[in-house]
Coordinates of C-alpha atoms in Angstrom, one line a residue:
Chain A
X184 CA -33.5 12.0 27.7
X185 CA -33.6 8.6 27.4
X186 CA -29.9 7.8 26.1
X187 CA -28.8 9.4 29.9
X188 CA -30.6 7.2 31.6
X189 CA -29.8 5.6 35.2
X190 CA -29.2 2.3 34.0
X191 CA -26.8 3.7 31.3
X192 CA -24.8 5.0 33.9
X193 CA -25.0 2.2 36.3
X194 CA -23.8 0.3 33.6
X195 CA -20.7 2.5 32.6
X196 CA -19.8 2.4 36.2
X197 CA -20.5 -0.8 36.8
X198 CA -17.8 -1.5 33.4
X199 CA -15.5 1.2 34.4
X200 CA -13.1 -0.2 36.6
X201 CA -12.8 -3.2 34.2
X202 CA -12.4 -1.3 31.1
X203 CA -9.3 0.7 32.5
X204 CA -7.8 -2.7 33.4
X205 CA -7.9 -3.9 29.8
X206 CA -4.6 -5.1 28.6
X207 CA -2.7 -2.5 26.6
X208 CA 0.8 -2.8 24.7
X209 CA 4.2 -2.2 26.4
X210 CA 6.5 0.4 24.9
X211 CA 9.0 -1.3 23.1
X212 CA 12.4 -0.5 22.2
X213 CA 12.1 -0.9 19.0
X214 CA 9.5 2.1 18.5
X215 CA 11.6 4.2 20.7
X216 CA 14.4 3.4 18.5
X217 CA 12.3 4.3 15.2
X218 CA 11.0 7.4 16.8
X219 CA 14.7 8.6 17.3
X220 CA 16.1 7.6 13.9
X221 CA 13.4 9.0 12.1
X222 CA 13.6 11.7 14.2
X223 CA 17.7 11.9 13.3
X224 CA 17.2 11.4 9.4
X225 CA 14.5 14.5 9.4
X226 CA 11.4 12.8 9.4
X227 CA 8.6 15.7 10.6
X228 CA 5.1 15.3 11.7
X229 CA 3.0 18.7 12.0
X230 CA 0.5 17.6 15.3
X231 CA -2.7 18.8 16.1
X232 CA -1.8 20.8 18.6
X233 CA -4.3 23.2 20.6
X234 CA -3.0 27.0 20.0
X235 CA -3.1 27.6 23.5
X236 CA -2.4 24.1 25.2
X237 CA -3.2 23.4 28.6
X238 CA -4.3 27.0 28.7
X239 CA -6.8 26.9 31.2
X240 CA -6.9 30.6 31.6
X241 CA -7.0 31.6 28.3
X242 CA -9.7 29.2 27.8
X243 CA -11.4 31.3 30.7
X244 CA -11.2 34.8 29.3
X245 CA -12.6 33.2 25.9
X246 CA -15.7 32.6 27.0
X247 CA -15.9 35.3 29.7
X248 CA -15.7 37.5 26.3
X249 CA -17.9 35.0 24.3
X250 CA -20.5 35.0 27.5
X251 CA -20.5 39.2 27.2
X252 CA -20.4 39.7 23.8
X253 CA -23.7 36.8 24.0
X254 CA -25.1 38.9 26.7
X255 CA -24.9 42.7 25.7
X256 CA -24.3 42.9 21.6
X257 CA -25.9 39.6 20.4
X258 CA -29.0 39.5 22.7
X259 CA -31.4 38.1 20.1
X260 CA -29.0 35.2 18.9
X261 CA -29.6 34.6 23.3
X262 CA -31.5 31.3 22.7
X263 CA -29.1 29.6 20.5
X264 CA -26.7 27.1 21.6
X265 CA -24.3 27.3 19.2
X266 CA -21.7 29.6 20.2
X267 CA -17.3 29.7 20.6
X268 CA -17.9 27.6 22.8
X269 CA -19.5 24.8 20.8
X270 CA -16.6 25.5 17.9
X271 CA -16.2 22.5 16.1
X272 CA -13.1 21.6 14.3
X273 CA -12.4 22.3 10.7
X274 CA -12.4 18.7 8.7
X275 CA -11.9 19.2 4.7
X276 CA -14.2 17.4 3.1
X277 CA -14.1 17.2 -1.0
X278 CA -16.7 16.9 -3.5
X279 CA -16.1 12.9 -3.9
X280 CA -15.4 12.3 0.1
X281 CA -12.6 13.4 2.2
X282 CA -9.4 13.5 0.5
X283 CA -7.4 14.3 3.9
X284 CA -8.3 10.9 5.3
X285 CA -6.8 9.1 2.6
X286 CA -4.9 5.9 2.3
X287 CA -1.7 4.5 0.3
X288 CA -3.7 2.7 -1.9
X289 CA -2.4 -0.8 -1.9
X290 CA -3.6 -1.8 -5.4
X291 CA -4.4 -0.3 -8.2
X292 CA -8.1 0.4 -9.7
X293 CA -9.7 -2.3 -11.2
X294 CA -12.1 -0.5 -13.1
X295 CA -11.2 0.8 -16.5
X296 CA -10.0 4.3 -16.6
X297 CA -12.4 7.1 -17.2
X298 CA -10.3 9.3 -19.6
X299 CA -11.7 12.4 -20.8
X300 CA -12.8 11.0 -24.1
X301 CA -15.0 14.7 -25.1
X302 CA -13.1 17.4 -23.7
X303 CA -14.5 19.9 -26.0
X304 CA -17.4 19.6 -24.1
X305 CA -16.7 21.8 -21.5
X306 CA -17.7 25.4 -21.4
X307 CA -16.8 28.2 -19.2
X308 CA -19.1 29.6 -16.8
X309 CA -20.0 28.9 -13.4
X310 CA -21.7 26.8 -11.3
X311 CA -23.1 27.3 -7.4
X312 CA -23.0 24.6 -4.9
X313 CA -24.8 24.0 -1.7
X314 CA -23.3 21.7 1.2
X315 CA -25.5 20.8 4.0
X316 CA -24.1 18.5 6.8
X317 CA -26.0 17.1 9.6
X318 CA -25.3 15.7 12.6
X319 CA -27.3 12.0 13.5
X320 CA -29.8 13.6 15.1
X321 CA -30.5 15.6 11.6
X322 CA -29.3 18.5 13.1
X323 CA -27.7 20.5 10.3
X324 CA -24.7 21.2 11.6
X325 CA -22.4 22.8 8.7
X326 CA -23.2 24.7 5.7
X327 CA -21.1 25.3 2.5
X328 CA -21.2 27.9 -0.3
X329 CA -19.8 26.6 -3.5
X330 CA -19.4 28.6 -6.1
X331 CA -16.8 26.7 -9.4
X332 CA -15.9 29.0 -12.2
X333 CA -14.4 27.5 -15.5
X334 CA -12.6 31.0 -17.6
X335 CA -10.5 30.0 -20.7
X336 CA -6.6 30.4 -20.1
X337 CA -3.1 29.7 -21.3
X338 CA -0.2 27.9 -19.9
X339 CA 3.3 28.5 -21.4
X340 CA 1.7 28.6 -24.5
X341 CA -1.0 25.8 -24.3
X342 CA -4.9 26.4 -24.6
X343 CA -5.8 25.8 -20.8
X344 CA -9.0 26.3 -18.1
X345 CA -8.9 28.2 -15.2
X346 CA -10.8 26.7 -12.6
X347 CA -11.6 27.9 -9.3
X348 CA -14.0 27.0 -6.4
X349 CA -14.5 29.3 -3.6
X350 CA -16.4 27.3 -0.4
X351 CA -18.0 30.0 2.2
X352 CA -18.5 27.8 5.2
X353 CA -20.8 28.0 7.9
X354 CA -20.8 26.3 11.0
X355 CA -21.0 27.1 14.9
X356 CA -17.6 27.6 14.4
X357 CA -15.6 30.4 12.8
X358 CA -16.3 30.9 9.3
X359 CA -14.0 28.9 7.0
X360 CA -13.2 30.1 3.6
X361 CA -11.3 27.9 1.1
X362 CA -10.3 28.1 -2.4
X363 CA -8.7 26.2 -5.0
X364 CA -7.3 26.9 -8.4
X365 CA -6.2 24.9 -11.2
X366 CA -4.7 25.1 -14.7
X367 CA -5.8 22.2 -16.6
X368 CA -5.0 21.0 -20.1
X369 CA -7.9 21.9 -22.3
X370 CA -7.2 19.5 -24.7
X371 CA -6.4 16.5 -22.3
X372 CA -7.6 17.8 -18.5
X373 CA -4.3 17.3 -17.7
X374 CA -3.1 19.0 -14.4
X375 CA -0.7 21.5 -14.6
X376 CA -0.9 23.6 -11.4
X377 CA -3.4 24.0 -8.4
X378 CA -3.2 25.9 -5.2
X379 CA -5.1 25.6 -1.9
X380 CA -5.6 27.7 0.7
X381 CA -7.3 27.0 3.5
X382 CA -8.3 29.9 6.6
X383 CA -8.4 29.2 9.3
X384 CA -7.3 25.3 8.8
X385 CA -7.9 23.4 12.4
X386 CA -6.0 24.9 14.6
X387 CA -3.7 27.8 11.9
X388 CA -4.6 30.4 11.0
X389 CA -4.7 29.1 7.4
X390 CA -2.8 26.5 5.0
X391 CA -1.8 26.5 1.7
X392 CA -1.0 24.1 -0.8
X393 CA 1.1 24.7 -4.1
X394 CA 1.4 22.1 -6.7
X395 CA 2.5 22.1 -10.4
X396 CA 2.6 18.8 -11.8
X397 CA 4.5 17.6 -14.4
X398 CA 5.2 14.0 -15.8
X399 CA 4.6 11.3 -13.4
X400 CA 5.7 13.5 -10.4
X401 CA 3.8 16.1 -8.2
X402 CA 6.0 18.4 -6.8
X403 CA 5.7 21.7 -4.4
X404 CA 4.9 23.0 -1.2
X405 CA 2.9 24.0 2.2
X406 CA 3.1 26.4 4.3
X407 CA 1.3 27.7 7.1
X408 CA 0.2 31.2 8.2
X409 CA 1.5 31.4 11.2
X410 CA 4.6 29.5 11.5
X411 CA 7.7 30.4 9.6
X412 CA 9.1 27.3 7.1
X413 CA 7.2 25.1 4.1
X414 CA 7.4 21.4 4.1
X415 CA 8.1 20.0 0.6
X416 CA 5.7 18.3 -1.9
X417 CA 7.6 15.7 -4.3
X418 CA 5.5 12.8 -5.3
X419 CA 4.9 10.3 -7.7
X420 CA 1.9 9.4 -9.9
X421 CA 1.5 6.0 -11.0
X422 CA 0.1 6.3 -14.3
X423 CA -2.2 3.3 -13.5
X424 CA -3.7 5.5 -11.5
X425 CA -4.6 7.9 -14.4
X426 CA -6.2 10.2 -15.0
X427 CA -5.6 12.1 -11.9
X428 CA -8.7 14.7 -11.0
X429 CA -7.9 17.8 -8.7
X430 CA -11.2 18.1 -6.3
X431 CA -12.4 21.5 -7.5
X432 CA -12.6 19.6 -11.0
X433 CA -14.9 16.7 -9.7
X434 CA -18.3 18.7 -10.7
X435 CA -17.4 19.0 -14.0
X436 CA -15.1 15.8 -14.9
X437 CA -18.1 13.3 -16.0
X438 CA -19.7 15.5 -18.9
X439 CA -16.2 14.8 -20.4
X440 CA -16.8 11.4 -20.6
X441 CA -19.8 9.2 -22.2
X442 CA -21.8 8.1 -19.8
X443 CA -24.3 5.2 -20.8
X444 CA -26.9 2.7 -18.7
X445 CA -23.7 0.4 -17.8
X446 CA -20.8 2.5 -17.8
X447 CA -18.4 2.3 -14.7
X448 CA -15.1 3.7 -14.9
X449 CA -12.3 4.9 -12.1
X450 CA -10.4 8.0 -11.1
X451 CA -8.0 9.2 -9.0
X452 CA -8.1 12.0 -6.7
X453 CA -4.9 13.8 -5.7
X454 CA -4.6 14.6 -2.6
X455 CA -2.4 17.5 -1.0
X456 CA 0.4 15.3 -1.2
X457 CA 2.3 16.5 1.6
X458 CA 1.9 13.5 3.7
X459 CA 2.3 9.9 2.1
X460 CA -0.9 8.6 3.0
X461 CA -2.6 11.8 0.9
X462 CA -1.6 11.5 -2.4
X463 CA -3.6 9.5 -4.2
X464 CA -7.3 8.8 -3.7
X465 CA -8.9 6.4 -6.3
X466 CA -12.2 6.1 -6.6
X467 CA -14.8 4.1 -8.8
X468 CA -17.6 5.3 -10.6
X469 CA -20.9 3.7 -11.7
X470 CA -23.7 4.2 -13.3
X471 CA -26.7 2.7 -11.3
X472 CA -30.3 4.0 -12.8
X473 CA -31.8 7.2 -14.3
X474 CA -33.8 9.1 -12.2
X475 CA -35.2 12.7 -12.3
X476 CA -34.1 14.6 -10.0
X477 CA -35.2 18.4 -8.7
X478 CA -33.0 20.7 -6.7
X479 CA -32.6 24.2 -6.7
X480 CA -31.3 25.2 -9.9
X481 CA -34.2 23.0 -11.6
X482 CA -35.1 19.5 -12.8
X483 CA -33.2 17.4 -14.4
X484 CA -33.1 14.3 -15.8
X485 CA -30.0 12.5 -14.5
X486 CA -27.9 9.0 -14.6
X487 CA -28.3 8.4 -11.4
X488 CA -24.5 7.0 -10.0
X489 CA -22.0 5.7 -7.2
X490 CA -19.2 6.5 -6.0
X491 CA -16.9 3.9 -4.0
X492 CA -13.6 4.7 -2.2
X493 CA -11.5 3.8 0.9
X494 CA -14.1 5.3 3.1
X495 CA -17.8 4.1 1.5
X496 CA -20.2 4.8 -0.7
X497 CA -21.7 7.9 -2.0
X498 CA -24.9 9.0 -3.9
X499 CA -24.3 10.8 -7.2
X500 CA -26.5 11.8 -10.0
X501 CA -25.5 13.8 -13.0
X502 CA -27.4 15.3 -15.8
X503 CA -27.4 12.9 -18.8
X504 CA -27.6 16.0 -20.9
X505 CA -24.5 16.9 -19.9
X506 CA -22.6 15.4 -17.2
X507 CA -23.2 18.2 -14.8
X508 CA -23.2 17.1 -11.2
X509 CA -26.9 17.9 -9.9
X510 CA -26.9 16.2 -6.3
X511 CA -24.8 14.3 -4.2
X512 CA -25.5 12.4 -0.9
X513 CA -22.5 10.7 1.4
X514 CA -23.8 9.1 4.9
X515 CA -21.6 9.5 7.6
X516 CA -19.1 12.2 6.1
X517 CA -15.8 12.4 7.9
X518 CA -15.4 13.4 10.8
X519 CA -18.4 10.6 11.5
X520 CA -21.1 10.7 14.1
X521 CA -23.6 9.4 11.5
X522 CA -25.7 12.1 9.5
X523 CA -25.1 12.7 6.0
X524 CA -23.9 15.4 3.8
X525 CA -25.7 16.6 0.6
X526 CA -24.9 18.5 -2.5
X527 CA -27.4 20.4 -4.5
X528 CA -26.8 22.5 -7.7
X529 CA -28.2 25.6 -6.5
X530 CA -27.7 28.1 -10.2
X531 CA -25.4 27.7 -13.3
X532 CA -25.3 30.6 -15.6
X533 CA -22.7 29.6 -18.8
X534 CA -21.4 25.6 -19.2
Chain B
X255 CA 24.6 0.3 19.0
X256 CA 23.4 2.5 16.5
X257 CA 24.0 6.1 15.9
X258 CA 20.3 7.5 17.7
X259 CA 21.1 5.2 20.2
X260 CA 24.6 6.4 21.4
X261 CA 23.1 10.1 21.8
X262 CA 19.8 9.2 23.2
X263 CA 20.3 8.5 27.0
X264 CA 20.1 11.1 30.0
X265 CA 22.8 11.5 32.4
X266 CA 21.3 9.6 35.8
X267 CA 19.9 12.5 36.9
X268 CA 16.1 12.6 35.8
X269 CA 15.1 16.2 34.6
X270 CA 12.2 17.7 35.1
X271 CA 9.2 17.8 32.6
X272 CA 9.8 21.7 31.3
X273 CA 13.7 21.3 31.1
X274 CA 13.0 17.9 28.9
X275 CA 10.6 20.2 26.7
X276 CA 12.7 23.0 26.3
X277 CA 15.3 20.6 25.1
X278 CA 12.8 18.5 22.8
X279 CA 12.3 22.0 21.4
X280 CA 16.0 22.3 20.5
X281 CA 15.9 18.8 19.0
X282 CA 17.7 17.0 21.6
X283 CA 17.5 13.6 20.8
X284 CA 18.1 12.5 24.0
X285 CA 15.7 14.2 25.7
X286 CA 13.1 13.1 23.1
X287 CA 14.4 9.5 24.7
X288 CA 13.9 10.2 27.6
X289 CA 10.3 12.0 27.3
X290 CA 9.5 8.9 25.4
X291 CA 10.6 6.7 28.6
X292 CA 8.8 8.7 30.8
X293 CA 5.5 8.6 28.3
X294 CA 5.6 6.4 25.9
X295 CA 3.3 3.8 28.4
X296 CA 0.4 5.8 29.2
X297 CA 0.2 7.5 25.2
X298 CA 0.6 3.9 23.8
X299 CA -2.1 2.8 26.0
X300 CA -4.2 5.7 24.8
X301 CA -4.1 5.0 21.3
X302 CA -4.3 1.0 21.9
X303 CA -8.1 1.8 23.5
X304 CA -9.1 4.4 20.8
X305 CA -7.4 1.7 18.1
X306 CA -7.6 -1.8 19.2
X307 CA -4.8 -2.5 17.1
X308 CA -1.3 -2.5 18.6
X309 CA 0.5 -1.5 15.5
X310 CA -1.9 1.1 14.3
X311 CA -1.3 2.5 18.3
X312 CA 2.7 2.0 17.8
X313 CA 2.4 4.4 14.6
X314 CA 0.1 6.9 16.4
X315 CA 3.0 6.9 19.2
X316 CA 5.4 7.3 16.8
X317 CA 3.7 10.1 15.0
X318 CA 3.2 12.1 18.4
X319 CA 6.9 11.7 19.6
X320 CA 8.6 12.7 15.9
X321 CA 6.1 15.8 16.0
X322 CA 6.9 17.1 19.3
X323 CA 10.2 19.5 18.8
X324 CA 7.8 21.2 16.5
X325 CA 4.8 21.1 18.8
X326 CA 7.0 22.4 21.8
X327 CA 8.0 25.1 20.1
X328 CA 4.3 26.3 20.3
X329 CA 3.7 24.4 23.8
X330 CA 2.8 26.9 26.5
X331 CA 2.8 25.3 30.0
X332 CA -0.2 26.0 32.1
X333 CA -0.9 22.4 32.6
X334 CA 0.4 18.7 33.4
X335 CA 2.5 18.1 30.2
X336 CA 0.7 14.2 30.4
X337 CA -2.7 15.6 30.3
X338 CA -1.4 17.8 27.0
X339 CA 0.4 14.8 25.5
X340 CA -2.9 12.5 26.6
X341 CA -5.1 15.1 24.4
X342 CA -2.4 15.3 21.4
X343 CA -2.5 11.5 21.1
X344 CA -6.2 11.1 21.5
X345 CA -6.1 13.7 18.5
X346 CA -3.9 11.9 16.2
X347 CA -5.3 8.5 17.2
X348 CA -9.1 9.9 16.0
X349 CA -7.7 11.3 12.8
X350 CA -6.7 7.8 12.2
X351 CA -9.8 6.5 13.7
X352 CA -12.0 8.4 11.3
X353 CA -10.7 6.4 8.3
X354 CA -12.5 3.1 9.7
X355 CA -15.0 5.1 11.2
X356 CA -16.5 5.9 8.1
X357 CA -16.5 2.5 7.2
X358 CA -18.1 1.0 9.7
X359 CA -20.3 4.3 10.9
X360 CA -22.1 3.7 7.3
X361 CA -23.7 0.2 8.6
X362 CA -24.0 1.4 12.2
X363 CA -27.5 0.4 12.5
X364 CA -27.0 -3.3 10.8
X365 CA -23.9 -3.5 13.2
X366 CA -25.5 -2.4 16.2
X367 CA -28.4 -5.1 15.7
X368 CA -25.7 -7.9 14.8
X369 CA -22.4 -7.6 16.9
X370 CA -19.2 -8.1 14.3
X371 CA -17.6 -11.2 16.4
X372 CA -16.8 -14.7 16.1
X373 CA -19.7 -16.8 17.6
X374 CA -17.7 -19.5 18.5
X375 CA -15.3 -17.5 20.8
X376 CA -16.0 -16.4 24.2
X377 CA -17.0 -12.7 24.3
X378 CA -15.5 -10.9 27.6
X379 CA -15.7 -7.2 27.9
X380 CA -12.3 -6.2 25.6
X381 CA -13.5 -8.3 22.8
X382 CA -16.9 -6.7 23.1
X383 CA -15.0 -3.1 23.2
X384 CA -12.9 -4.0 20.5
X385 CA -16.3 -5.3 18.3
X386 CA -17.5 -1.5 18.5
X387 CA -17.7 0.6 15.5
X388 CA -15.0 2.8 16.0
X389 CA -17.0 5.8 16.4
X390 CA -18.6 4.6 19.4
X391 CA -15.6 2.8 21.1
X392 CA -14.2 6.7 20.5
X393 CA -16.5 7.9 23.0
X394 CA -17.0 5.3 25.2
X395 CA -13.2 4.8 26.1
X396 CA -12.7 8.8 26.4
X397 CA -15.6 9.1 28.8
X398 CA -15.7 5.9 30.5
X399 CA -11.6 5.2 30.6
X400 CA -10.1 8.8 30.2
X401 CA -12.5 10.5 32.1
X402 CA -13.2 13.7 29.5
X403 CA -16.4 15.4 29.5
X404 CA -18.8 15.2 26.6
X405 CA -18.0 18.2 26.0
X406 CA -14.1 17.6 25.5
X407 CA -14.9 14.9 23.9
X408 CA -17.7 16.8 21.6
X409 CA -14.5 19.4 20.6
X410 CA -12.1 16.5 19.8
X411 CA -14.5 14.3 17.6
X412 CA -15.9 17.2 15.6
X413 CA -19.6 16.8 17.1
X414 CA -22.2 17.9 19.7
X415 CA -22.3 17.3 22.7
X416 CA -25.7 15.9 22.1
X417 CA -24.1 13.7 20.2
X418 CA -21.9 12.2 22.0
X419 CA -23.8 11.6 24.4
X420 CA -26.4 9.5 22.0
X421 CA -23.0 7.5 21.0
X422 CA -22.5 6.7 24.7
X423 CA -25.7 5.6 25.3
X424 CA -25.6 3.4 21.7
X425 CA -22.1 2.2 22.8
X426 CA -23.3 1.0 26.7
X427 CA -26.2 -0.3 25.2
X428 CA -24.3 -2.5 22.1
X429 CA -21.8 -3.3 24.9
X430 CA -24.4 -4.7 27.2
X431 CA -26.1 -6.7 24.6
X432 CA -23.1 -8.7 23.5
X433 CA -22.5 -9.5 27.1
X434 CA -25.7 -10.6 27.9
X435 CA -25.4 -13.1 24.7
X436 CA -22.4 -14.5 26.1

């Protein structure tokens, strides 16, 4: 192949010695003393820690057992490369880019906010997604089963929708299934609760997220599977971040809202929350063009879009009959390495 | 002296790697010190290649040392605990990493074909390193620096081995334009 060539190598060589000479940062007191007082006023940091670190032998009887069980049950899945040992990590990615990686936000959006001006426009039924990542090489590397369901609920009284989204995906990893569901306002799409759970969730067994949101404030809790304790979940929502979207929503939000040739608007994705740097994800919305597009679940004639935040640029289109999301294309989806990731409608039956 | 500080020194004599863990686990400050003595250099330096930024490295060290009485508690030893702390920080560093590296991954052709650096300065090797997009300074200073395999580095990243090999080869070859413009 010609990217292992000799005179790559002879050039990393050649580089090495003076590359692990480059001039790095002392440890300072100061961070030490940090560490310890955040440390002594309760400050906790979950790590991504390998289950079974430095476990060399453990490692070992893995793929001895992987090796057999490739050998005698799976012999005509031989060929194939991908296998425990190629297990990637889990990375949660969102409908409008990956909410885990988010940042503080240091100002707030520009664009005006894109309320949900027509919310009686929305319909229960259900709607089936299709994920495809791949890899730079255009190797598809991860698959994802969408399937978001909007039923008619209550909440304490108030006319609500249920909505839930169940991902099925499928990698050369373990299988990861996720789902979310939310009660939203019908007659505002205001939040009022959501819960995540997540299995397995990089290196747990599974996560789960529990929110209820009231006012300006987020509150609630995660735990995870396998180790005992929660970690709290109190935040606030500046309202000039409004209107806050939950991710499962994202599909759906725009046919509440009237889209036009020129129309640009913002919203704010909520993150888990847990963490200070995931709570609040704003992202800008613009109509570029009209295109139609096919996919799956048909042609459509849609306002073809983009969506800016923190991390790029995506590729949206919705129907202009409805606001429907149809297809979706982000370059370079988290956790990078080029490639892109697409979204297809794949069916709808109700809406 | 403040109130960490008074709690946070070990008696003279140095303890040994598991006795310091077992006491991390128990929340001893002081042994959190003095794993963070011991440490501290080689994680900070880590991060600061992965990075390129001191503070952003600081934080990541930061990060790693308030999460290990949690960590430890899972921590099985079978290996060097350096090689385990090297592998945690090179994990939190690339979670931060990926934040940019989506950024600048999404021009990686345009940035590839016109290094991000300031004409007018002399361009020496760290500058060059430091003008990678992150994704491929990632790789380059795990495989070149750290000494991982690709397919370590495949497992941390989140992609093939194929593929990082291809962001070797784009990073050697990016790196070995810029010098041959100098």
């Amino acid at each position: 192949m010609i990217w292992s060539g000799k005179r790559d190598r002879a050039f990393g060589e050649a580089i090495r010695p003076e590359l692990a000479r480059m001039t790095t940062p002392s440890p300072s007191a100061a961070l030490r003393e940090r560490i310890l007082s955040d440390r002594a006023a309760g400050a906790r940091i979950i790590l991504p820690v390998e289950r079974n670190a430095g476990g060399f032998p453990v490692r070992y009887l893995v793929a001895a057992v992987a090796v057999i069980v490739g050998l005698v049950v799976l012999p005509s899945r031989r060929a194939s490369r991908d296998d425990v040992g190629n297990a990637q990590p889990v990375v949660l990615d969102s409908f409008f880019g990956s909410v885990v990686y988010a940042e503080q936000p240091g100002s707030a959006p520009s664009l005006p906010a894109a309320f949900p001006v027509r919310p009686e426009r929305l319909h229960a039924g259900t709607l089936r997604y299709r994920r495809v990542f791949s890899d730079s090489l255009e190797h598809v590397t991860k698959t994802v089963e969408s399937v978001l369901s909007l039923t008619a609920d209550s909440s304490t009284g108030v006319a609500a929708w249920r909505v839930t989204r169940i991902d099925q995906e499928r990698s050369s990893g373990p299988p990861v299934t996720s789902a979310e569901t939310l009660l939203v306002r019908q007659k505002d799409l205001g939040l009022i609760t959501r819960a995540v759970h997540v299995r397995p969730y990089t290196h747990w067994k599974g996560i789960n997220i529990e929110q209820r949101i009231t006012g300006d404030s987020v509150n609630g809790r995660m735990t995870l599977d396998d180790i005992k304790g929660m970690r709290p979940i109190a935040r606030r929502l500046p309202s000039a971040y409004a209107p806050y979207l939950s991710d499962a929503f994202a599909p759906v939000y725009l046919a509440t809202v009237p889209l036009s040739a020129r129309w640009q608007g913002s919203v704010t994705l909520l993150g888990w929350a847990v963490i200070p740097k995931d709570v609040l994800r704003p992202v800008q919305l613009r109509v570029t063009g009209e295109e139609r597009v096919r996919v799956p679940a048909g042609t459509f004639d849609c306002w073809r879009m983009t969506i800016s935040h923190s991390g790029g640029v995506i590729d949206y289109w919705v129907r202009k009959s409805d606001g429907i999301a149809v297809r979706l294309v982000e370059p370079n989806p988290p956790p990078g390495g080029g490639g892109e990731r697409v979204v297809t409608l794949v069916s709808q039956s109700g809406m | 002296m403040t109130a960490t500080a008074r709690n946070d020194r070990l008696p003279s004599t140095p303890r040994s790697d598991a006795e310091l863990v077992t006491l991390v686990a128990g929340g001893d400050l002081a042994a959190l010190g003095g794993l963070y003595d011991r440490y501290a250099g080689i994680l900070l330096a880590v991060a600061y290649r992965l990075l390129m930024s001191k503070d952003d490295a600081e934080d990541v060290v930061h990060d790693v040392f308030v999460g290990l009485p949690e960590a430890f508690r899972r921590y099985e030893e079978r290996g060097a605990l350096a090689g385990w702390l090297k592998r945690v920080t090179v994990r939190v560093a690339l979670s931060r990493l990926r934040r940019d590296e989506v950024r600048a991954a999404q021009s990686l052709d345009a940035s590839l074909g016109a290094p991000q650096r300031d004409t007018a300065a002399a361009i020496d090797l760290e500058s060059a390193v430091a003008a990678l997009p992150p994704s491929l300074r990632a790789v380059l200073v795990l495989k070149e620096v750290e000494g991982y395999s690709h397919a370590e580095i495949g497992d941390m990243i989140g992609i093939s081995v194929a593929a990082s090999k291809v962001r070797l080869h784009r990073a050697l070859r990016a790196l070995r334009r810029q010098l041959e413009e100098e």
